[in-house]
């Protein structure tokens, strides 16, 4: 039975690859993020990683990405005369979005799809675990985050270089033990390059 499943899966992947144009690429970009219900302000960060694009037809494609993303929010800690002090709550994730893309023209497209994120680190400026029963800041957050994403982009076919803008909104509560419902919110601007033959 296992052999039959392996053979069937191989045939499906082979047929998909035969009918689809597969391209690979790298991307880097800017994040403007916040966390809902946290009283936080927008925090600047970034993302970097790779992508695989499956061109299913002239107008439709599927794109998977693996991105290292720094996000979170910024808290106002106090005011000293004309100055204010802020603390950065930085949450770093390995995000894996799977996006369906529709191309209105050979270069311009819109996209939407789900995303899963794996928390790699969590840091709060000046946080001392010894002041809070020895718990690391990361202990207060769940290890996975489920989100949805929508965006648009444009690729310059002749040079395989593109730009995109995307908004991801958290669907799951990232707080491990809290009555608050905390959700990631991230706006991204990116630049990507696809390897392969230029058209």
PDB file of N, CA and C in Angstrom, residues 26-68:
ATOM      1  N   UNK A  26      15.187  34.544  -4.612  1.00  0.00           N
ATOM      2  CA  UNK A  26      15.515  35.062  -3.286  1.00  0.00           C
ATOM      3  C   UNK A  26      14.815  36.406  -3.126  1.00  0.00           C
ATOM      4  N   UNK A  27      14.547  36.770  -1.868  1.00  0.00           N
ATOM      5  CA  UNK A  27      13.891  38.063  -1.637  1.00  0.00           C
ATOM      6  C   UNK A  27      14.354  38.650  -0.315  1.00  0.00           C
ATOM      7  N   UNK A  28      14.218  39.964  -0.219  1.00  0.00           N
ATOM      8  CA  UNK A  28      14.576  40.703   0.979  1.00  0.00           C
ATOM      9  C   UNK A  28      13.650  41.904   1.061  1.00  0.00           C
ATOM     10  N   UNK A  29      13.355  42.359   2.280  1.00  0.00           N
ATOM     11  CA  UNK A  29      12.454  43.496   2.363  1.00  0.00           C
ATOM     12  C   UNK A  29      12.304  44.075   3.758  1.00  0.00           C
ATOM     13  N   UNK A  30      11.399  45.022   3.848  1.00  0.00           N
ATOM     14  CA  UNK A  30      11.138  45.815   5.055  1.00  0.00           C
ATOM     15  C   UNK A  30       9.821  45.386   5.686  1.00  0.00           C
ATOM     16  N   UNK A  31       9.782  45.336   7.024  1.00  0.00           N
ATOM     17  CA  UNK A  31       8.554  45.059   7.773  1.00  0.00           C
ATOM     18  C   UNK A  31       8.146  46.264   8.612  1.00  0.00           C
ATOM     19  N   UNK A  32       6.852  46.554   8.646  1.00  0.00           N
ATOM     20  CA  UNK A  32       6.266  47.482   9.614  1.00  0.00           C
ATOM     21  C   UNK A  32       5.217  46.671  10.359  1.00  0.00           C
ATOM     22  N   UNK A  33       5.494  46.340  11.618  1.00  0.00           N
ATOM     23  CA  UNK A  33       4.654  45.377  12.332  1.00  0.00           C
ATOM     24  C   UNK A  33       4.081  45.952  13.621  1.00  0.00           C
ATOM     25  N   UNK A  34       3.046  45.261  14.109  1.00  0.00           N
ATOM     26  CA  UNK A  34       2.440  45.595  15.384  1.00  0.00           C
ATOM     27  C   UNK A  34       1.758  44.343  15.912  1.00  0.00           C
ATOM     28  N   UNK A  35       1.292  44.398  17.150  1.00  0.00           N
ATOM     29  CA  UNK A  35       0.571  43.283  17.767  1.00  0.00           C
ATOM     30  C   UNK A  35      -0.757  43.822  18.282  1.00  0.00           C
ATOM     31  N   UNK A  36      -1.858  43.248  17.820  1.00  0.00           N
ATOM     32  CA  UNK A  36      -3.182  43.731  18.214  1.00  0.00           C
ATOM     33  C   UNK A  36      -3.417  43.527  19.707  1.00  0.00           C
ATOM     34  N   UNK A  37      -4.197  44.445  20.301  1.00  0.00           N
ATOM     35  CA  UNK A  37      -4.573  44.398  21.725  1.00  0.00           C
ATOM     36  C   UNK A  37      -3.379  44.483  22.670  1.00  0.00           C
ATOM     37  N   UNK A  38      -2.270  45.059  22.212  1.00  0.00           N
ATOM     38  CA  UNK A  38      -1.074  45.142  23.039  1.00  0.00           C
ATOM     39  C   UNK A  38      -0.744  46.570  23.467  1.00  0.00           C
ATOM     40  N   UNK A  39      -1.487  47.558  22.959  1.00  0.00           N
ATOM     41  CA  UNK A  39      -1.184  48.972  23.188  1.00  0.00           C
ATOM     42  C   UNK A  39       0.194  49.342  22.661  1.00  0.00           C
ATOM     43  N   UNK A  40       0.672  48.563  21.698  1.00  0.00           N
ATOM     44  CA  UNK A  40       1.989  48.822  21.131  1.00  0.00           C
ATOM     45  C   UNK A  40       1.924  49.728  19.916  1.00  0.00           C
ATOM     46  N   UNK A  41       3.069  50.233  19.548  1.00  0.00           N
ATOM     47  CA  UNK A  41       3.228  51.064  18.361  1.00  0.00           C
ATOM     48  C   UNK A  41       3.960  50.261  17.287  1.00  0.00           C
ATOM     49  N   UNK A  42       3.988  50.814  16.072  1.00  0.00           N
ATOM     50  CA  UNK A  42       4.603  50.125  14.941  1.00  0.00           C
ATOM     51  C   UNK A  42       6.102  49.966  15.142  1.00  0.00           C
ATOM     52  N   UNK A  43       6.590  48.759  14.860  1.00  0.00           N
ATOM     53  CA  UNK A  43       8.008  48.445  14.969  1.00  0.00           C
ATOM     54  C   UNK A  43       8.561  48.146  13.583  1.00  0.00           C
ATOM     55  N   UNK A  44       9.723  48.688  13.280  1.00  0.00           N
ATOM     56  CA  UNK A  44      10.376  48.433  12.000  1.00  0.00           C
ATOM     57  C   UNK A  44      11.241  47.180  12.085  1.00  0.00           C
ATOM     58  N   UNK A  45      11.215  46.378  11.029  1.00  0.00           N
ATOM     59  CA  UNK A  45      12.012  45.161  10.973  1.00  0.00           C
ATOM     60  C   UNK A  45      12.294  44.791   9.532  1.00  0.00           C
ATOM     61  N   UNK A  46      12.531  43.529   9.289  1.00  0.00           N
ATOM     62  CA  UNK A  46      12.824  43.115   7.929  1.00  0.00           C
ATOM     63  C   UNK A  46      12.579  41.631   7.727  1.00  0.00           C
ATOM     64  N   UNK A  47      12.697  41.196   6.486  1.00  0.00           N
ATOM     65  CA  UNK A  47      12.565  39.782   6.150  1.00  0.00           C
ATOM     66  C   UNK A  47      13.519  39.427   5.025  1.00  0.00           C
ATOM     67  N   UNK A  48      13.954  38.163   5.004  1.00  0.00           N
ATOM     68  CA  UNK A  48      14.870  37.683   3.977  1.00  0.00           C
ATOM     69  C   UNK A  48      14.676  36.179   3.820  1.00  0.00           C
ATOM     70  N   UNK A  49      14.795  35.686   2.594  1.00  0.00           N
ATOM     71  CA  UNK A  49      14.614  34.258   2.384  1.00  0.00           C
ATOM     72  C   UNK A  49      14.554  33.889   0.922  1.00  0.00           C
ATOM     73  N   UNK A  50      13.920  32.742   0.653  1.00  0.00           N
ATOM     74  CA  UNK A  50      13.827  32.229  -0.699  1.00  0.00           C
ATOM     75  C   UNK A  50      12.406  31.897  -1.084  1.00  0.00           C
ATOM     76  N   UNK A  51      12.197  31.625  -2.379  1.00  0.00           N
ATOM     77  CA  UNK A  51      10.869  31.334  -2.891  1.00  0.00           C
ATOM     78  C   UNK A  51      10.932  30.293  -3.997  1.00  0.00           C
ATOM     79  N   UNK A  52       9.803  29.586  -4.166  1.00  0.00           N
ATOM     80  CA  UNK A  52       9.599  28.670  -5.286  1.00  0.00           C
ATOM     81  C   UNK A  52       8.263  29.027  -5.920  1.00  0.00           C
ATOM     82  N   UNK A  53       8.255  29.249  -7.225  1.00  0.00           N
ATOM     83  CA  UNK A  53       7.050  29.664  -7.936  1.00  0.00           C
ATOM     84  C   UNK A  53       6.667  28.619  -8.984  1.00  0.00           C
ATOM     85  N   UNK A  54       5.390  28.186  -8.944  1.00  0.00           N
ATOM     86  CA  UNK A  54       4.857  27.220  -9.905  1.00  0.00           C
ATOM     87  C   UNK A  54       3.876  27.943 -10.821  1.00  0.00           C
ATOM     88  N   UNK A  55       4.239  28.143 -12.062  1.00  0.00           N
ATOM     89  CA  UNK A  55       3.343  28.783 -13.032  1.00  0.00           C
ATOM     90  C   UNK A  55       2.403  27.717 -13.592  1.00  0.00           C
ATOM     91  N   UNK A  56       1.165  27.715 -13.112  1.00  0.00           N
ATOM     92  CA  UNK A  56       0.195  26.695 -13.518  1.00  0.00           C
ATOM     93  C   UNK A  56      -0.400  26.983 -14.890  1.00  0.00           C
ATOM     94  N   UNK A  57      -0.493  28.262 -15.217  1.00  0.00           N
ATOM     95  CA  UNK A  57      -1.011  28.674 -16.522  1.00  0.00           C
ATOM     96  C   UNK A  57      -0.514  30.080 -16.795  1.00  0.00           C
ATOM     97  N   UNK A  58      -1.048  30.701 -17.834  1.00  0.00           N
ATOM     98  CA  UNK A  58      -0.636  32.061 -18.181  1.00  0.00           C
ATOM     99  C   UNK A  58      -1.003  33.054 -17.085  1.00  0.00           C
ATOM    100  N   UNK A  59      -2.120  32.805 -16.395  1.00  0.00           N
ATOM    101  CA  UNK A  59      -2.624  33.768 -15.418  1.00  0.00           C
ATOM    102  C   UNK A  59      -2.517  33.327 -13.960  1.00  0.00           C
ATOM    103  N   UNK A  60      -2.294  32.039 -13.728  1.00  0.00           N
ATOM    104  CA  UNK A  60      -2.293  31.543 -12.355  1.00  0.00           C
ATOM    105  C   UNK A  60      -0.959  30.915 -11.983  1.00  0.00           C
ATOM    106  N   UNK A  61      -0.590  31.109 -10.698  1.00  0.00           N
ATOM    107  CA  UNK A  61       0.639  30.519 -10.174  1.00  0.00           C
ATOM    108  C   UNK A  61       0.473  30.271  -8.678  1.00  0.00           C
ATOM    109  N   UNK A  62       1.277  29.353  -8.158  1.00  0.00           N
ATOM    110  CA  UNK A  62       1.386  29.116  -6.727  1.00  0.00           C
ATOM    111  C   UNK A  62       2.802  29.443  -6.296  1.00  0.00           C
ATOM    112  N   UNK A  63       2.923  30.138  -5.176  1.00  0.00           N
ATOM    113  CA  UNK A  63       4.264  30.500  -4.699  1.00  0.00           C
ATOM    114  C   UNK A  63       4.420  30.142  -3.231  1.00  0.00           C
ATOM    115  N   UNK A  64       5.458  29.395  -2.928  1.00  0.00           N
ATOM    116  CA  UNK A  64       5.822  29.089  -1.557  1.00  0.00           C
ATOM    117  C   UNK A  64       7.099  29.821  -1.191  1.00  0.00           C
ATOM    118  N   UNK A  65       7.183  30.276   0.051  1.00  0.00           N
ATOM    119  CA  UNK A  65       8.350  31.023   0.505  1.00  0.00           C
ATOM    120  C   UNK A  65       8.794  30.521   1.872  1.00  0.00           C
ATOM    121  N   UNK A  66      10.060  30.681   2.166  1.00  0.00           N
ATOM    122  CA  UNK A  66      10.599  30.468   3.507  1.00  0.00           C
ATOM    123  C   UNK A  66      11.346  31.745   3.875  1.00  0.00           C
ATOM    124  N   UNK A  67      10.831  32.471   4.878  1.00  0.00           N
ATOM    125  CA  UNK A  67      11.358  33.796   5.206  1.00  0.00           C
ATOM    126  C   UNK A  67      11.720  33.894   6.677  1.00  0.00           C
ATOM    127  N   UNK A  68      12.883  34.455   6.950  1.00  0.00           N
ATOM    128  CA  UNK A  68      13.218  34.857   8.313  1.00  0.00           C
ATOM    129  C   UNK A  68      12.704  36.283   8.488  1.00  0.00           C
TER     130      UNK A  68
END
